[in-house]
Coordinates of C-alpha atoms and ligand atoms in Angstrom, one line a residue:
X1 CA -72.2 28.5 2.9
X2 CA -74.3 31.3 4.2
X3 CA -76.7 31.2 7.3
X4 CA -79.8 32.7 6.5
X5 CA -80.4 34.7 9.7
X6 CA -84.2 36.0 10.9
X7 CA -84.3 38.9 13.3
X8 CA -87.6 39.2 14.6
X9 CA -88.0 42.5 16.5
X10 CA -90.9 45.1 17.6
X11 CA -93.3 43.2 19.1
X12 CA -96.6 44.1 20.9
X13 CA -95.2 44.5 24.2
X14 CA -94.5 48.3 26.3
X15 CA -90.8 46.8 25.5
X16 CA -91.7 47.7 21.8
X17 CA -88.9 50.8 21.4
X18 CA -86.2 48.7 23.6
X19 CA -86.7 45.9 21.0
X20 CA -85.9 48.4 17.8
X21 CA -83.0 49.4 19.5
X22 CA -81.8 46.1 19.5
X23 CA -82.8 45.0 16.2
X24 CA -81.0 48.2 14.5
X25 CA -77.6 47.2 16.5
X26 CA -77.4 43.6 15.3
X27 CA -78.3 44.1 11.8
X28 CA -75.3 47.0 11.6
X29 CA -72.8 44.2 13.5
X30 CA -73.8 40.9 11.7
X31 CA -70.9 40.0 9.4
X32 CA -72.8 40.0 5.8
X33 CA -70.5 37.9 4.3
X34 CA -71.3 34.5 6.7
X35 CA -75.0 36.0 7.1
X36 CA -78.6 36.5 4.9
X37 CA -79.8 39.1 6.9
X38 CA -84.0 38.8 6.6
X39 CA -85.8 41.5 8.7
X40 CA -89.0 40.5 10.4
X41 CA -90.7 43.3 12.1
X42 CA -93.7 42.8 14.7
X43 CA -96.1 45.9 14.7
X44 CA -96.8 47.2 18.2
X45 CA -100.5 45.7 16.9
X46 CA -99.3 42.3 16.5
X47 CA -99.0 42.2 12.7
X48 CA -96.1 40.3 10.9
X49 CA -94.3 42.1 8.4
X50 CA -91.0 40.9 6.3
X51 CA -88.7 42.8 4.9
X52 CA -86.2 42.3 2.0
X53 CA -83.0 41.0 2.9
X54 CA -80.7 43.6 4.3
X55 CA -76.4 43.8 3.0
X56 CA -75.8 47.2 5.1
X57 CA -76.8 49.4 7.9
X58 CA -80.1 50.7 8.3
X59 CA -81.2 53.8 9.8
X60 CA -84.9 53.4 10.6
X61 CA -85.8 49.6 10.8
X62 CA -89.8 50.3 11.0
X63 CA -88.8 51.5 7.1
X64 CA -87.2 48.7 5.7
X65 CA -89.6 48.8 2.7
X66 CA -91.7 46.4 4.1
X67 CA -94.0 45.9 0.3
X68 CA -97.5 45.0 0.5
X69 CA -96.7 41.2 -1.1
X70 CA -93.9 40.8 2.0
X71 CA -96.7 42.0 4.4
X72 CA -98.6 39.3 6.4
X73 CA -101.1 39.3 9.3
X74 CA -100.2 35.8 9.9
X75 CA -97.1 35.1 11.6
X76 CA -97.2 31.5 10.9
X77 CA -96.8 31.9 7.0
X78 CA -93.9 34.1 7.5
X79 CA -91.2 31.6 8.1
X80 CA -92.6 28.6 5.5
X81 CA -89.8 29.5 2.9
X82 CA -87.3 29.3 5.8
X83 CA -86.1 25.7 4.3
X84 CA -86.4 26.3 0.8
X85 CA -82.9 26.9 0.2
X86 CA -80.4 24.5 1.1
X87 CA -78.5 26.9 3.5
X88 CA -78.9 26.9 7.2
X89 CA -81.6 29.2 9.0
X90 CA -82.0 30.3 12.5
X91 CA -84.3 33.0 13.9
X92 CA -82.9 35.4 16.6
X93 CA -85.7 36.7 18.2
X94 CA -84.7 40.3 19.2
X95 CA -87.6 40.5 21.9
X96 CA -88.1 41.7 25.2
X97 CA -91.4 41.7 27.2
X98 CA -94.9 39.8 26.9
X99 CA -95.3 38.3 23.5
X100 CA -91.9 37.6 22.2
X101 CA -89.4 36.7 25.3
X102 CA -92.0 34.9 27.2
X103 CA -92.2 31.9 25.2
X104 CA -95.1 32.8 23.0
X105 CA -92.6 33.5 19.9
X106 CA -90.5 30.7 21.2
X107 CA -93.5 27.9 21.0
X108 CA -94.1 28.9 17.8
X109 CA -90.6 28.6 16.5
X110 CA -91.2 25.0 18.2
X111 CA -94.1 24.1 16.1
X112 CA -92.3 25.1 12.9
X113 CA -89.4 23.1 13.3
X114 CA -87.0 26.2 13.0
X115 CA -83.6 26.5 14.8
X116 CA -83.7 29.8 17.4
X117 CA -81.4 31.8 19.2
X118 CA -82.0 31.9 23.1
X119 CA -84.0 30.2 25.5
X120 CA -86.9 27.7 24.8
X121 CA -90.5 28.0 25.9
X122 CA -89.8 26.6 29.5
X123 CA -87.3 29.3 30.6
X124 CA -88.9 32.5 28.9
X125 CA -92.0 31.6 30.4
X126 CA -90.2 30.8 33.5
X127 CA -88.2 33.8 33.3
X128 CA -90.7 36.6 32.3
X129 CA -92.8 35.9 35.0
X130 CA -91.5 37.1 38.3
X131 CA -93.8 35.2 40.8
X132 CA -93.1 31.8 38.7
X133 CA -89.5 32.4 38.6
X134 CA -88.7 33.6 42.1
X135 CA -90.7 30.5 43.3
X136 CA -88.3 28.1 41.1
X137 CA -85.5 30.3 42.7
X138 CA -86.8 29.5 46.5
X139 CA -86.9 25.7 45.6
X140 CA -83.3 25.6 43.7
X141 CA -82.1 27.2 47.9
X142 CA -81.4 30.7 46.3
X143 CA -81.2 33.9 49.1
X144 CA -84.4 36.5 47.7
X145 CA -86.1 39.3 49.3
X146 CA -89.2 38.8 50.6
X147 CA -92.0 38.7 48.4
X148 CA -95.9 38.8 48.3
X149 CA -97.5 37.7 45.0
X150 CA -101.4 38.6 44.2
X151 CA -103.6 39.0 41.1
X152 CA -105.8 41.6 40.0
X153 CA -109.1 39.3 40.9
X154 CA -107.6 39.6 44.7
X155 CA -107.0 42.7 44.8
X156 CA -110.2 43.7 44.2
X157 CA -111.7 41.3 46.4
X158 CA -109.4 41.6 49.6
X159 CA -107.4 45.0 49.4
X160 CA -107.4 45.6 52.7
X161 CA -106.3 42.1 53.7
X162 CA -103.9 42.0 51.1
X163 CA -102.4 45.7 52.2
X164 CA -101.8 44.1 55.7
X165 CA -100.4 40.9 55.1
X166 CA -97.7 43.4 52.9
X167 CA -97.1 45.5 55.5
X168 CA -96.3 43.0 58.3
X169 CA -94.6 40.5 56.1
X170 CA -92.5 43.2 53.7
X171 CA -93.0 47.0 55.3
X172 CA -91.8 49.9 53.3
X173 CA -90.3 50.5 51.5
X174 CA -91.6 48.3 48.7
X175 CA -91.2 47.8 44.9
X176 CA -94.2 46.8 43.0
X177 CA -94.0 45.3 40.2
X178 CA -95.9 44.0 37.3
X179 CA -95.2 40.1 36.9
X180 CA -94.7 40.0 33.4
X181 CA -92.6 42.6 32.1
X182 CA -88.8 43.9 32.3
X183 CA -87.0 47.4 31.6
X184 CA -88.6 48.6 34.7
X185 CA -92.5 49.6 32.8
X186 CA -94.9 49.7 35.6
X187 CA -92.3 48.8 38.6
X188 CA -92.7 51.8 41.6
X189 CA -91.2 52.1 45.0
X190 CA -93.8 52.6 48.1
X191 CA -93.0 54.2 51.0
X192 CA -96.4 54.3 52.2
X193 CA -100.1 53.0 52.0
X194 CA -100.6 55.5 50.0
X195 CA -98.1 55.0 47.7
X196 CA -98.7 51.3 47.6
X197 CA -102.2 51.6 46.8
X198 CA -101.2 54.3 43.8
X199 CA -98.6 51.7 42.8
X200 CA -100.9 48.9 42.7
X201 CA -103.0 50.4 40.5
X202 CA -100.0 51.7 38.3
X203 CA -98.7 48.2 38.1
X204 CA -102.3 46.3 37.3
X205 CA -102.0 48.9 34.2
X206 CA -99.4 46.0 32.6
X207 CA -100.4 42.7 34.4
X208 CA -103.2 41.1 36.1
X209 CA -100.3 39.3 38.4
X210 CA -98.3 41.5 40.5
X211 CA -95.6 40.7 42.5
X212 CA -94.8 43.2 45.7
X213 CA -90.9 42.6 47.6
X214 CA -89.3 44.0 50.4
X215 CA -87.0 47.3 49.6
X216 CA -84.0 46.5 50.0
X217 CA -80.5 48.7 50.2
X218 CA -78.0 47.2 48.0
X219 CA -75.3 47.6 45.0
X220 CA -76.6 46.1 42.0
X221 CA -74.5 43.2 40.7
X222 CA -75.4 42.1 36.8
X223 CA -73.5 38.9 35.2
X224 CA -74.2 36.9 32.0
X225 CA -74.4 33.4 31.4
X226 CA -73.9 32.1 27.5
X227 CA -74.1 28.3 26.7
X228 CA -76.3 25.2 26.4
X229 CA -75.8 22.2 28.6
X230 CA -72.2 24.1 30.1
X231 CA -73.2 27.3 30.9
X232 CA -70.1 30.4 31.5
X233 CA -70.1 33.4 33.2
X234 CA -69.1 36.4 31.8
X235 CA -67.2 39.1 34.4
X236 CA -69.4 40.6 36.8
X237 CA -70.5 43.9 36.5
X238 CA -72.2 46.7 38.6
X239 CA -75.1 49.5 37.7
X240 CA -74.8 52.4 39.6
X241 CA -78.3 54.8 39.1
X242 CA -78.1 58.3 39.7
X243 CA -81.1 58.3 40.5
X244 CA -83.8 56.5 43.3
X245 CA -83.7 53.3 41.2
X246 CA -83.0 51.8 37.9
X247 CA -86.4 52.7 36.2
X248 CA -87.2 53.1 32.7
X249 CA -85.8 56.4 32.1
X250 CA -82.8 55.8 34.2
X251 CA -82.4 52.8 31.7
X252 CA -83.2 54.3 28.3
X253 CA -83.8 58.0 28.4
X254 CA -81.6 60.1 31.3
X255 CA -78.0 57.4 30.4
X256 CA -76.3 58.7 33.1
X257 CA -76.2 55.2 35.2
X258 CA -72.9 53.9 35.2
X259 CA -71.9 50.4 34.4
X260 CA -68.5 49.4 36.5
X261 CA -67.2 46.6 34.4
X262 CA -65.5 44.6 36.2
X263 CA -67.5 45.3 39.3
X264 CA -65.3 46.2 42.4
X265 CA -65.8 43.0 43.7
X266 CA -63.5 40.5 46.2
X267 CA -62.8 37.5 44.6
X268 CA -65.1 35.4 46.9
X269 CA -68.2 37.6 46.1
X270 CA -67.2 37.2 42.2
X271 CA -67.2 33.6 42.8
X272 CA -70.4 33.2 44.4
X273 CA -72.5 35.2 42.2
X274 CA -71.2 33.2 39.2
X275 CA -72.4 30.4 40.9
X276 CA -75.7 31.1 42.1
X277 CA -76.0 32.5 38.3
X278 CA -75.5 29.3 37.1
X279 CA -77.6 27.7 39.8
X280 CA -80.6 30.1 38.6
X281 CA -79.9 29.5 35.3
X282 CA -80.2 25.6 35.8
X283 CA -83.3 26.4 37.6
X284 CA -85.2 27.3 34.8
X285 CA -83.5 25.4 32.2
X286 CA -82.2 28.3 30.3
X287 CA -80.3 27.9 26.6
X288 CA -78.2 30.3 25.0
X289 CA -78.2 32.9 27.1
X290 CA -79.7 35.2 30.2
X291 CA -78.5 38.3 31.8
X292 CA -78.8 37.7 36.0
X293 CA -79.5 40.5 38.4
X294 CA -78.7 40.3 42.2
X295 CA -78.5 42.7 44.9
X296 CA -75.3 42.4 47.0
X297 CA -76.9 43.8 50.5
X298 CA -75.0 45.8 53.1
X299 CA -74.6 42.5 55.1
X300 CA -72.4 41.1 52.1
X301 CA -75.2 38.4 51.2
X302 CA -75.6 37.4 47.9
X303 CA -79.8 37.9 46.7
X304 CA -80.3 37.1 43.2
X305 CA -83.2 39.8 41.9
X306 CA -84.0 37.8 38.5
X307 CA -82.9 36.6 35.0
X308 CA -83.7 38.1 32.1
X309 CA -83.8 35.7 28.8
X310 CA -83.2 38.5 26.6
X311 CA -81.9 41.1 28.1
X312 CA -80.7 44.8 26.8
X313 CA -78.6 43.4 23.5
X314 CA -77.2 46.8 22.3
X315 CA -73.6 47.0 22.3
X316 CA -74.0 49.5 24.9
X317 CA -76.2 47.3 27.0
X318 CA -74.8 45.9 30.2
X319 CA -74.8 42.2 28.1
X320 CA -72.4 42.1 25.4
X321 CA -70.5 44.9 27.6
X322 CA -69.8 42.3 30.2
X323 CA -68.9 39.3 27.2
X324 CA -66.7 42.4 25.6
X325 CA -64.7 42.6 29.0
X326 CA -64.2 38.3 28.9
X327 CA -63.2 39.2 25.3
X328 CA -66.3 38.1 23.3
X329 CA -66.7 41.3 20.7
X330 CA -70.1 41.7 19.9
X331 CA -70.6 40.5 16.7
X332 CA -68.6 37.1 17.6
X333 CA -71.3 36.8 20.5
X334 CA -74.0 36.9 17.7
X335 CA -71.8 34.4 15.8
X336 CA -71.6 32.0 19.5
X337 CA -75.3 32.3 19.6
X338 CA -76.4 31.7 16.7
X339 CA -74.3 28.1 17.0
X340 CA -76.1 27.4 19.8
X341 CA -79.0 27.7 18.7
X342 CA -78.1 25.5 15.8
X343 CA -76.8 22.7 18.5
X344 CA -79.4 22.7 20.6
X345 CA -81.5 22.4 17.4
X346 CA -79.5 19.2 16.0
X347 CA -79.3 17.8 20.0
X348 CA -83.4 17.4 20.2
X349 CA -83.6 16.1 16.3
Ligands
LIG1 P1 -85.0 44.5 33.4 O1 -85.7 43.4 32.8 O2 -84.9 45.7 32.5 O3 -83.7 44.2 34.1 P2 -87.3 44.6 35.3 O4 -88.4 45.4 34.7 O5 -87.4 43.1 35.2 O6 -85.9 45.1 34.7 P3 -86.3 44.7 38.0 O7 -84.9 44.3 37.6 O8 -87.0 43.6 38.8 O9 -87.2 45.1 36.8 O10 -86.3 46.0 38.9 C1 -85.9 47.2 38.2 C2 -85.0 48.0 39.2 O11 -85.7 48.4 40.4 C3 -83.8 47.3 39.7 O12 -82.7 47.3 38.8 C4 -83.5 48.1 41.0 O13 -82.9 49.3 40.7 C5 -84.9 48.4 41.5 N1 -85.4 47.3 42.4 C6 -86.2 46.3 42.0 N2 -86.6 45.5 43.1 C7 -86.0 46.0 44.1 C8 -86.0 45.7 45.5 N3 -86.6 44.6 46.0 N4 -85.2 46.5 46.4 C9 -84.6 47.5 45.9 N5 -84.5 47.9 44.6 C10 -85.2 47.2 43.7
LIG2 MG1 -86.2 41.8 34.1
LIG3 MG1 -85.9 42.4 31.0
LIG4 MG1 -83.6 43.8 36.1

């Protein structure tokens, strides 16, 4: 029998464009025969729309003939033929950013009894929030940089006290970052008051919490982690900008970073970032999958940076590269997902 699959992508988050990417990928990959392909798009406004099924690959999938009767403001009513038809259903939602991988979507999904792809409310939450999640890190004895969290409210009330307690507890230079976002929107590097203060205020643009670390120098060490209850690593893998750091455009735009797959690692060092991968991923309680990020310093310590509960899922994004390497081809890692999600699904009936 057929799984009916839901790919919800879009989304009103500055991860919007990322997302499309995404959604346009998996719908080419997904093996038609074993798979209903329904397209749900999410407006950069917010609005729901469903497409008709899809049996081939799209070019534009903001066009999919989205008709006025398919159209709905109300993302609730969206899924309520989901268990019509006798076949199974699960909902991958192709979402990155506020609204979608931070367990908004998620919750939902929760409430309407519908099997889905990735990780649950907890661990998107968890995950898309950096002050939350490198406070769960600290607890679960994993090395960080130094950090220094604070919210719009305080910043306004206490800049200058705030701009010290930075400076003697980080220095320069620093990366500031919004606390809820990912492909790099709104993150700057300070080397200066100055440029602190302009990066604040770039950063408060996206988030009214903001998280400020320590600069560090470091090569930048990605793995992924597929699985429910026994998490795997993939191989480990390294991202080599060509630029200052690994901002938006280096990620989306310029695509002249490198990804060195497998990373030219010792066997030790491959060992222990698997480890503390799975260590962060336990942390938050993760499902399905996340894509960790850790800076390998000059000193040869191990710091993770963060997780990301859905990261880049092109098959030209670091993810399913590093699953291609352990021999997972793309569209069997959208097959291995979508049977998680169905176990952890029967597992908590
Ligand atoms: P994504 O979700 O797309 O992986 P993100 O928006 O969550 O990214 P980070 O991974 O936290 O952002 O940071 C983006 C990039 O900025 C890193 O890949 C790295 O190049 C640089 N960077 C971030 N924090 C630091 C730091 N403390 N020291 C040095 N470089 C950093
Ligand atoms: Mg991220
Ligand atoms: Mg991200
Ligand atoms: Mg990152």
């Amino acid at each position: 029998m057929k799984t009916s699959l839901y790919l919800v992508y879009g989304g009103k988050s500055a991860e919007h464009e990322v997302s499309l990417q995404t959604a346009k990928a998996v719908i080419s990959a997904v093996d038609k025969a074993k798979y209903d392909i329904t397209p749900i798009y999410i407006t950069s406004k917010g609005e729901w729309v469903r497409g008709p099924q899809i049996d081939g690959p799209v070019d534009d999938v903001k066009k999919l003939q989205f008709s006025n009767e398919q159209a709905t403001l109300s993302a609730l009513s969206i899924f309520q033929d989901t268990d019509q038809a006798d076949q199974p259903t699960v909902v991958f939602p192709l979402l990155h950013g506020p609204n979608g991988e931070d367990g908004t979507v998620q919750g939902m999904l929760e409430l309407l009894n519908v099997p889905y792809v990735g990780n649950g409310v907890l661990a998107s939450a968890a995950g898309m929030d950096k002050i939350v999640m490198k406070n769960l890190f600290a607890q679960a004895g994993l090395e960080q940089v130094n950090y220094v969290a604070t919210t719009k409210h305080e910043w306004k009330e206490n800049q200058t006290a705030i701009i010290e307690e930075m400076e003697n507890h980080l220095g320069y230079p620093c990366f500031v970052k919004p606390a809820n976002l990912g492909s790099s929107v709104g993150i700057s590097k300070a080397s200066n008051r100055e440029g602190l203060i302009a990066a604040m205020n770039e950063a408060l643009k996206f988030d009214r919490r903001i998280i400020v670390e320590q600069g560090v120098v470091a090569r930048e060490i990605e793995v992924g982690v597929l699985g429910n209850e026994k998490p795997a690593c993939s191989v480990v893998g390294e991202i080599v900008p060509t630029k200052d750091f690994y901002d938006y455009k280096a990620k989306y735009v310029d695509g002249d970073t490198a990804m060195i797959i497998p990373a030219q690692l010792s066997e030790e060092i491959v060992k222990e970032v698997k480890e503390k991968a799975i260590v962060a991923y336990k942390a938050l309680d993760c499902a399905g999958l996340v894509r960790a990020d850790f800076f390998l310093t000059e000193d040869g310590q191990i710091v993770i940076n963060e997780v990301n509960t859905m990261p880049g899922f092109t098959p030209f994004s670091m993810f399913p590269l590093l699953w291609k390497h352990a021999g997972v081809e793309y569209p069997d890692l959208i097959e291995k997902l979508v049977s998680l999600a169905l176990s952890r699904y029967e597992e908590k009936q």
